[in-house]
């Protein structure tokens, strides 16, 4: 049940040896959360990474087989790129895509689900890694802390959009 999760708390779990599941509730309707999550102009406002970073490149082709790309840029010019291909696009409920953080990281399959109940939306991201070792390496990067930064920004941004 969606209301079992309170906004402002990110839950991270490992439902299998190859998966990470991240869940967060937002006090906003699903259509608004979906739009903020999938629209390049909205992503540039909240998905900027740690302080000192921006998201100048957002390319999204939201259809099955459509490619996506994001490039983050630090104040000193350092860049970080992420790419993938959308496999399932079912607005405003579900998005399944591949993701690659550059050649040193393996490709993952990410399943993003949006469930609304009583005006609150629970977002669940399940990331499937090719191996337990790859999953464990990703968990050591500070994944949850980094996502929390973005989620706080998303909450603030959703309040502005409401």
Coordinates of N, CA and C in Angstrom, one line a residue:
X1 N 0.8 -1.2 0.0 CA 0.0 0.0 0.0 C 0.9 1.2 0.0
X2 N 0.6 2.2 -0.9 CA 1.5 3.3 -1.1 C 1.5 4.2 0.2
X3 N 0.5 4.3 0.9 CA 0.5 5.2 2.1 C 1.3 4.7 3.2
X4 N 1.8 3.5 3.2 CA 2.7 2.9 4.2 C 4.1 3.7 4.2
X5 N 4.4 4.3 3.2 CA 5.7 5.1 3.1 C 5.5 6.5 3.3
X6 N 6.2 7.1 4.2 CA 6.2 8.5 4.4 C 7.1 9.3 3.5
X7 N 6.7 10.4 3.0 CA 7.6 11.2 2.2 C 8.8 11.6 2.9
X8 N 9.9 11.8 2.2 CA 11.2 12.3 2.8 C 12.1 11.2 3.3
X9 N 11.7 9.9 3.1 CA 12.5 8.8 3.6 C 12.8 7.9 2.4
X10 N 14.1 7.7 2.1 CA 14.5 6.8 1.0 C 14.8 5.4 1.6
X11 N 14.1 4.4 1.0 CA 14.4 3.0 1.5 C 15.2 2.3 0.4
X12 N 16.3 1.7 0.8 CA 17.1 0.9 -0.1 C 17.2 -0.5 0.4
X13 N 16.9 -1.4 -0.5 CA 17.0 -2.9 -0.1 C 17.7 -3.6 -1.3
X14 N 17.9 -4.9 -1.0 CA 18.5 -5.8 -1.9 C 17.7 -7.1 -2.0
X15 N 16.6 -7.0 -2.9 CA 15.7 -8.2 -2.9 C 16.3 -9.4 -3.5
X16 N 17.4 -9.3 -4.2 CA 18.1 -10.5 -4.7 C 19.6 -10.2 -4.8
X17 N 20.4 -11.2 -5.1 CA 21.9 -11.0 -5.2 C 22.3 -10.1 -6.3
X18 N 21.4 -9.8 -7.2 CA 21.8 -8.9 -8.3 C 21.0 -7.6 -8.4
X19 N 20.1 -7.4 -7.4 CA 19.2 -6.2 -7.5 C 19.4 -5.3 -6.3
X20 N 19.1 -4.0 -6.6 CA 19.0 -3.0 -5.6 C 17.6 -2.4 -5.8
X21 N 16.8 -2.2 -4.8 CA 15.5 -1.5 -4.9 C 15.5 -0.3 -4.0
X22 N 15.1 0.8 -4.6 CA 15.1 2.1 -3.9 C 13.6 2.6 -4.0
X23 N 13.1 3.0 -2.9 CA 11.7 3.4 -2.8 C 11.6 4.8 -2.1
X24 N 10.8 5.7 -2.6 CA 10.6 7.0 -2.0 C 9.2 7.5 -2.3
X25 N 8.5 8.0 -1.3 CA 7.2 8.6 -1.5 C 7.3 10.1 -1.7
X26 N 6.4 10.6 -2.5 CA 6.3 12.1 -2.8 C 4.9 12.5 -2.6
X27 N 4.7 13.7 -2.0 CA 3.4 14.3 -1.8 C 3.0 15.0 -3.0
X28 N 2.7 14.3 -4.1 CA 2.3 14.9 -5.4 C 1.6 13.8 -6.2
X29 N 0.7 14.2 -7.1 CA 0.1 13.2 -7.9 C 1.1 12.6 -8.9
X30 N 0.7 11.3 -9.3 CA 1.6 10.6 -10.2 C 1.9 11.3 -11.5
X31 N 0.9 11.9 -12.1 CA 1.1 12.6 -13.4 C 2.2 13.7 -13.2
X32 N 2.2 14.4 -12.1 CA 3.2 15.4 -11.9 C 4.6 14.8 -11.6
X33 N 4.7 13.8 -10.8 CA 6.0 13.1 -10.5 C 6.5 12.5 -11.8
X34 N 5.7 11.9 -12.6 CA 6.1 11.3 -13.9 C 6.7 12.4 -14.8
X35 N 6.0 13.5 -14.9 CA 6.4 14.6 -15.7 C 7.8 15.2 -15.3
X36 N 7.9 15.4 -14.0 CA 9.2 15.9 -13.4 C 10.3 14.9 -13.7
X37 N 10.0 13.6 -13.6 CA 11.1 12.6 -13.8 C 11.5 12.4 -15.2
X38 N 10.5 12.6 -16.2 CA 10.8 12.2 -17.6 C 11.0 13.4 -18.5
X39 N 10.7 14.6 -18.1 CA 10.8 15.8 -19.0 C 12.2 16.4 -18.8
X40 N 12.9 16.6 -19.9 CA 14.3 17.2 -19.9 C 14.3 18.5 -19.1
X41 N 13.3 19.4 -19.4 CA 13.3 20.7 -18.7 C 13.2 20.6 -17.2
X42 N 12.4 19.6 -16.8 CA 12.2 19.4 -15.4 C 13.4 18.7 -14.8
X43 N 14.0 17.8 -15.5 CA 15.2 17.1 -15.0 C 16.3 18.1 -14.7
X44 N 16.5 19.1 -15.6 CA 17.6 20.0 -15.4 C 17.4 20.8 -14.1
X45 N 16.2 20.9 -13.5 CA 16.0 21.6 -12.3 C 16.3 20.8 -11.0
X46 N 16.2 19.5 -11.1 CA 16.4 18.7 -9.8 C 17.4 17.6 -9.9
X47 N 17.7 17.1 -11.1 CA 18.6 15.9 -11.2 C 20.0 16.4 -11.5
X48 N 20.5 17.3 -10.7 CA 21.8 18.0 -11.0 C 23.0 17.4 -10.3
X49 N 22.7 16.4 -9.4 CA 23.9 15.8 -8.8 C 24.3 16.5 -7.5
X50 N 25.5 16.3 -7.1 CA 26.0 16.9 -5.9 C 26.2 18.4 -6.1
X51 N 26.3 19.2 -5.0 CA 26.5 20.6 -5.2 C 27.7 20.9 -6.1
X52 N 27.6 21.9 -6.9 CA 28.6 22.3 -7.9 C 28.5 21.7 -9.2
X53 N 27.5 20.8 -9.4 CA 27.2 20.1 -10.7 C 26.0 20.7 -11.3
X54 N 25.9 20.6 -12.7 CA 24.7 20.9 -13.4 C 24.4 19.8 -14.4
X55 N 23.3 19.8 -15.0 CA 22.9 18.8 -16.0 C 22.6 19.5 -17.3
X56 N 23.6 19.9 -18.1 CA 23.4 20.7 -19.3 C 22.9 19.8 -20.5
X57 N 23.1 18.5 -20.5 CA 22.7 17.7 -21.6 C 21.7 16.7 -21.1
X58 N 20.5 16.8 -21.7 CA 19.4 15.8 -21.4 C 18.8 15.5 -22.7
X59 N 19.0 14.2 -23.2 CA 18.4 13.8 -24.4 C 17.6 12.5 -24.1
X60 N 16.3 12.6 -24.4 CA 15.4 11.5 -24.0 C 14.4 11.2 -25.2
X61 N 14.4 10.0 -25.7 CA 13.4 9.5 -26.6 C 12.6 8.5 -25.9
X62 N 11.5 8.9 -25.4 CA 10.6 8.1 -24.5 C 9.6 7.3 -25.4
X63 N 10.2 6.3 -26.0 CA 9.5 5.2 -26.7 C 10.3 4.0 -26.7
X64 N 9.7 2.8 -26.7 CA 10.5 1.6 -26.7 C 11.6 1.6 -27.8
X65 N 12.8 1.3 -27.4 CA 13.9 1.4 -28.4 C 14.6 2.8 -28.4
X66 N 13.9 3.8 -27.8 CA 14.5 5.1 -27.9 C 15.7 5.3 -26.9
X67 N 16.7 6.0 -27.4 CA 17.9 6.2 -26.6 C 17.8 7.4 -25.7
X68 N 18.5 7.4 -24.6 CA 18.6 8.5 -23.8 C 20.0 8.8 -23.3
X69 N 20.3 10.0 -23.0 CA 21.7 10.4 -22.6 C 21.6 11.6 -21.7
X70 N 22.4 11.6 -20.6 CA 22.5 12.7 -19.7 C 24.0 13.0 -19.5
X71 N 24.4 14.3 -19.4 CA 25.8 14.6 -19.1 C 25.7 15.7 -18.0
X72 N 26.4 15.3 -16.9 CA 26.5 16.2 -15.8 C 27.9 17.0 -15.9
X73 N 27.9 18.2 -15.5 CA 29.2 19.0 -15.6 C 29.4 19.7 -14.2
X74 N 30.6 19.5 -13.8 CA 31.1 20.1 -12.5 C 31.6 21.5 -12.8
X75 N 31.7 22.4 -11.8 CA 32.1 23.7 -12.0 C 33.5 23.8 -12.7
X76 N 34.4 22.8 -12.4 CA 35.7 22.8 -13.0 C 35.8 22.3 -14.4
X77 N 34.6 21.9 -14.9 CA 34.6 21.4 -16.3 C 34.5 19.8 -16.4
X78 N 34.8 19.1 -15.3 CA 34.7 17.7 -15.3 C 33.3 17.2 -15.7
X79 N 33.2 16.2 -16.5 CA 31.9 15.7 -16.9 C 31.7 14.2 -16.6
X80 N 30.5 13.9 -16.4 CA 30.1 12.5 -16.2 C 28.9 12.2 -17.1
X81 N 28.9 11.1 -17.9 CA 27.9 10.8 -18.8 C 27.2 9.5 -18.5
X82 N 25.9 9.4 -18.7 CA 25.1 8.2 -18.5 C 24.2 8.0 -19.8
X83 N 24.1 6.8 -20.3 CA 23.4 6.5 -21.5 C 22.5 5.3 -21.3
X84 N 21.6 5.1 -22.2 CA 20.7 3.9 -22.1 C 19.7 3.9 -23.2
X85 N 18.9 2.8 -23.2 CA 17.8 2.6 -24.1 C 16.6 2.3 -23.4
X86 N 15.5 2.9 -23.8 CA 14.2 2.6 -23.1 C 13.6 1.4 -23.7
X87 N 13.2 0.5 -22.9 CA 12.6 -0.8 -23.3 C 11.0 -0.8 -23.2
X88 N 10.5 -0.3 -22.1 CA 9.1 -0.2 -21.8 C 8.8 1.2 -21.4
X89 N 7.8 1.8 -22.0 CA 7.4 3.2 -21.7 C 5.9 3.2 -21.5
X90 N 5.4 3.2 -20.3 CA 4.0 3.2 -20.0 C 3.6 4.3 -19.1
X91 N 3.5 5.6 -19.7 CA 3.2 6.7 -18.8 C 1.8 6.6 -18.2
X92 N 1.6 7.1 -17.0 CA 2.6 7.6 -16.0 C 2.9 6.5 -15.0
X93 N 3.0 5.2 -15.4 CA 3.1 4.1 -14.5 C 4.5 3.4 -14.5
X94 N 5.1 3.2 -15.6 CA 6.3 2.4 -15.6 C 7.2 2.8 -16.8
X95 N 8.5 2.7 -16.4 CA 9.6 2.9 -17.4 C 10.7 1.9 -17.1
X96 N 11.0 1.1 -18.2 CA 12.1 0.1 -18.1 C 13.1 0.5 -19.1
X97 N 14.4 0.7 -18.6 CA 15.4 1.1 -19.5 C 16.8 0.5 -19.1
X98 N 17.7 0.5 -20.0 CA 19.1 0.1 -19.7 C 19.8 1.4 -19.2
X99 N 20.9 1.2 -18.5 CA 21.7 2.3 -18.0 C 23.2 1.9 -18.0
X100 N 24.0 2.8 -18.5 CA 25.4 2.6 -18.4 C 26.1 4.0 -18.0
X101 N 26.9 3.8 -17.0 CA 27.7 5.0 -16.4 C 29.1 5.1 -17.0
X102 N 29.3 4.7 -18.2 CA 30.6 4.8 -18.8 C 31.2 3.4 -18.9
X103 N 32.4 3.2 -19.5 CA 32.9 1.9 -19.8 C 33.3 1.1 -18.6
X104 N 33.6 1.8 -17.5 CA 34.1 1.1 -16.3 C 32.9 0.4 -15.5
X105 N 31.7 0.7 -15.8 CA 30.5 0.2 -15.1 C 29.7 -0.7 -16.1
X106 N 29.2 -1.8 -15.6 CA 28.4 -2.7 -16.5 C 27.0 -2.1 -16.7
X107 N 26.4 -2.5 -17.8 CA 25.0 -2.1 -18.1 C 24.1 -2.7 -17.1
X108 N 23.1 -1.9 -16.6 CA 22.0 -2.4 -15.8 C 20.7 -2.3 -16.5
X109 N 19.7 -3.0 -15.9 CA 18.3 -2.8 -16.4 C 17.5 -2.2 -15.2
X110 N 17.0 -1.1 -15.5 CA 16.3 -0.3 -14.4 C 14.8 -0.3 -14.7
X111 N 14.0 -0.7 -13.6 CA 12.6 -0.7 -13.7 C 12.1 0.4 -12.7
X112 N 11.4 1.3 -13.3 CA 10.9 2.5 -12.5 C 9.4 2.4 -12.5
X113 N 8.8 2.4 -11.3 CA 7.3 2.3 -11.2 C 6.8 3.4 -10.3
X114 N 5.6 4.0 -10.7 CA 5.0 5.1 -10.0 C 3.6 4.6 -9.6
X115 N 3.3 4.6 -8.3 CA 2.0 4.2 -7.8 C 1.5 5.3 -7.0
X116 N 0.2 5.7 -7.3 CA -0.4 6.8 -6.6 C -1.6 6.3 -5.8
X117 N -1.6 6.9 -4.6 CA -2.8 6.6 -3.7 C -3.0 7.9 -2.9
X118 N -4.2 8.4 -2.9 CA -4.6 9.6 -2.2 C -3.7 10.8 -2.4
X119 N -3.3 11.0 -3.7 CA -2.5 12.2 -4.0 C -1.1 12.0 -3.7
X120 N -0.6 10.9 -3.2 CA 0.8 10.7 -2.9 C 1.3 9.6 -3.9
X121 N 2.5 9.8 -4.4 CA 3.1 8.9 -5.3 C 4.3 8.2 -4.7
X122 N 4.3 6.9 -4.8 CA 5.5 6.1 -4.4 C 6.2 5.7 -5.7
X123 N 7.5 6.1 -5.7 CA 8.4 5.7 -6.8 C 9.3 4.6 -6.3
X124 N 9.3 3.5 -7.1 CA 10.2 2.4 -6.8 C 11.1 2.1 -8.0
X125 N 12.4 2.2 -7.8 CA 13.4 1.9 -8.8 C 14.1 0.6 -8.4
X126 N 14.0 -0.4 -9.3 CA 14.7 -1.6 -9.1 C 15.7 -1.7 -10.2
X127 N 17.0 -1.9 -9.7 CA 18.1 -1.9 -10.6 C 18.7 -3.3 -10.6
X128 N 18.7 -3.9 -11.8 CA 19.2 -5.3 -12.0 C 20.6 -5.2 -12.6
X129 N 21.6 -5.8 -11.8 CA 23.0 -5.8 -12.2 C 23.3 -7.1 -12.9
X130 N 24.4 -7.2 -13.7 CA 24.7 -8.5 -14.3 C 25.3 -9.5 -13.3
X131 N 25.7 -9.0 -12.1 CA 26.3 -10.0 -11.1 C 26.2 -9.4 -9.7
X132 N 26.4 -10.2 -8.7 CA 26.4 -9.8 -7.4 C 27.5 -8.8 -7.1
X133 N 28.7 -9.1 -7.7 CA 29.9 -8.3 -7.5 C 29.6 -6.9 -8.1
X134 N 29.0 -6.8 -9.2 CA 28.7 -5.4 -9.8 C 27.7 -4.7 -8.9
X135 N 26.7 -5.4 -8.4 CA 25.7 -4.8 -7.5 C 26.4 -4.3 -6.2
X136 N 27.3 -5.1 -5.6 CA 27.9 -4.7 -4.4 C 28.9 -3.5 -4.6
X137 N 29.6 -3.5 -5.8 CA 30.4 -2.4 -6.1 C 29.6 -1.1 -6.2
X138 N 28.4 -1.1 -6.8 CA 27.6 0.0 -6.9 C 27.1 0.5 -5.6
X139 N 26.8 -0.4 -4.7 CA 26.4 0.0 -3.4 C 27.4 0.7 -2.6
X140 N 28.7 0.4 -2.9 CA 29.8 1.1 -2.2 C 30.1 2.5 -2.7
X141 N 29.4 3.0 -3.7 CA 29.7 4.3 -4.3 C 29.0 5.4 -3.6
X142 N 28.1 5.1 -2.6 CA 27.3 6.2 -2.0 C 26.0 6.4 -2.7
X143 N 25.6 5.4 -3.4 CA 24.4 5.5 -4.2 C 23.2 6.1 -3.5
X144 N 22.9 5.6 -2.3 CA 21.7 6.1 -1.6 C 21.9 7.6 -1.2
X145 N 23.0 8.0 -0.7 CA 23.2 9.4 -0.4 C 23.1 10.3 -1.6
X146 N 23.7 9.9 -2.7 CA 23.5 10.7 -3.9 C 22.1 10.8 -4.4
X147 N 21.4 9.7 -4.3 CA 20.0 9.7 -4.7 C 19.2 10.6 -3.8
X148 N 19.5 10.6 -2.5 CA 18.8 11.4 -1.5 C 18.9 12.9 -1.9
X149 N 20.1 13.3 -2.3 CA 20.3 14.7 -2.7 C 19.3 15.1 -3.8
X150 N 19.2 14.2 -4.8 CA 18.2 14.5 -5.9 C 16.8 14.4 -5.5
X151 N 16.5 13.5 -4.6 CA 15.1 13.4 -4.1 C 14.6 14.6 -3.3
X152 N 15.5 15.1 -2.5 CA 15.2 16.4 -1.8 C 14.9 17.5 -2.8
X153 N 15.7 17.6 -3.8 CA 15.5 18.6 -4.8 C 14.2 18.4 -5.5
X154 N 13.9 17.1 -5.8 CA 12.7 16.8 -6.5 C 11.5 17.2 -5.7
X155 N 11.5 16.9 -4.4 CA 10.4 17.3 -3.5 C 10.2 18.8 -3.5
X156 N 11.3 19.5 -3.4 CA 11.2 21.0 -3.5 C 10.6 21.4 -4.8
X157 N 11.1 20.8 -5.9 CA 10.6 21.2 -7.2 C 9.1 20.9 -7.4
X158 N 8.7 19.7 -6.9 CA 7.3 19.3 -7.0 C 6.4 20.3 -6.3
X159 N 6.8 20.8 -5.2 CA 6.1 21.8 -4.5 C 5.9 23.1 -5.3
X160 N 6.9 23.5 -6.0 CA 6.8 24.6 -6.9 C 5.8 24.4 -8.1
X161 N 5.8 23.2 -8.6 CA 5.0 22.8 -9.7 C 3.5 22.7 -9.3
X162 N 3.3 22.4 -8.1 CA 1.9 22.1 -7.6 C 1.0 23.3 -7.6

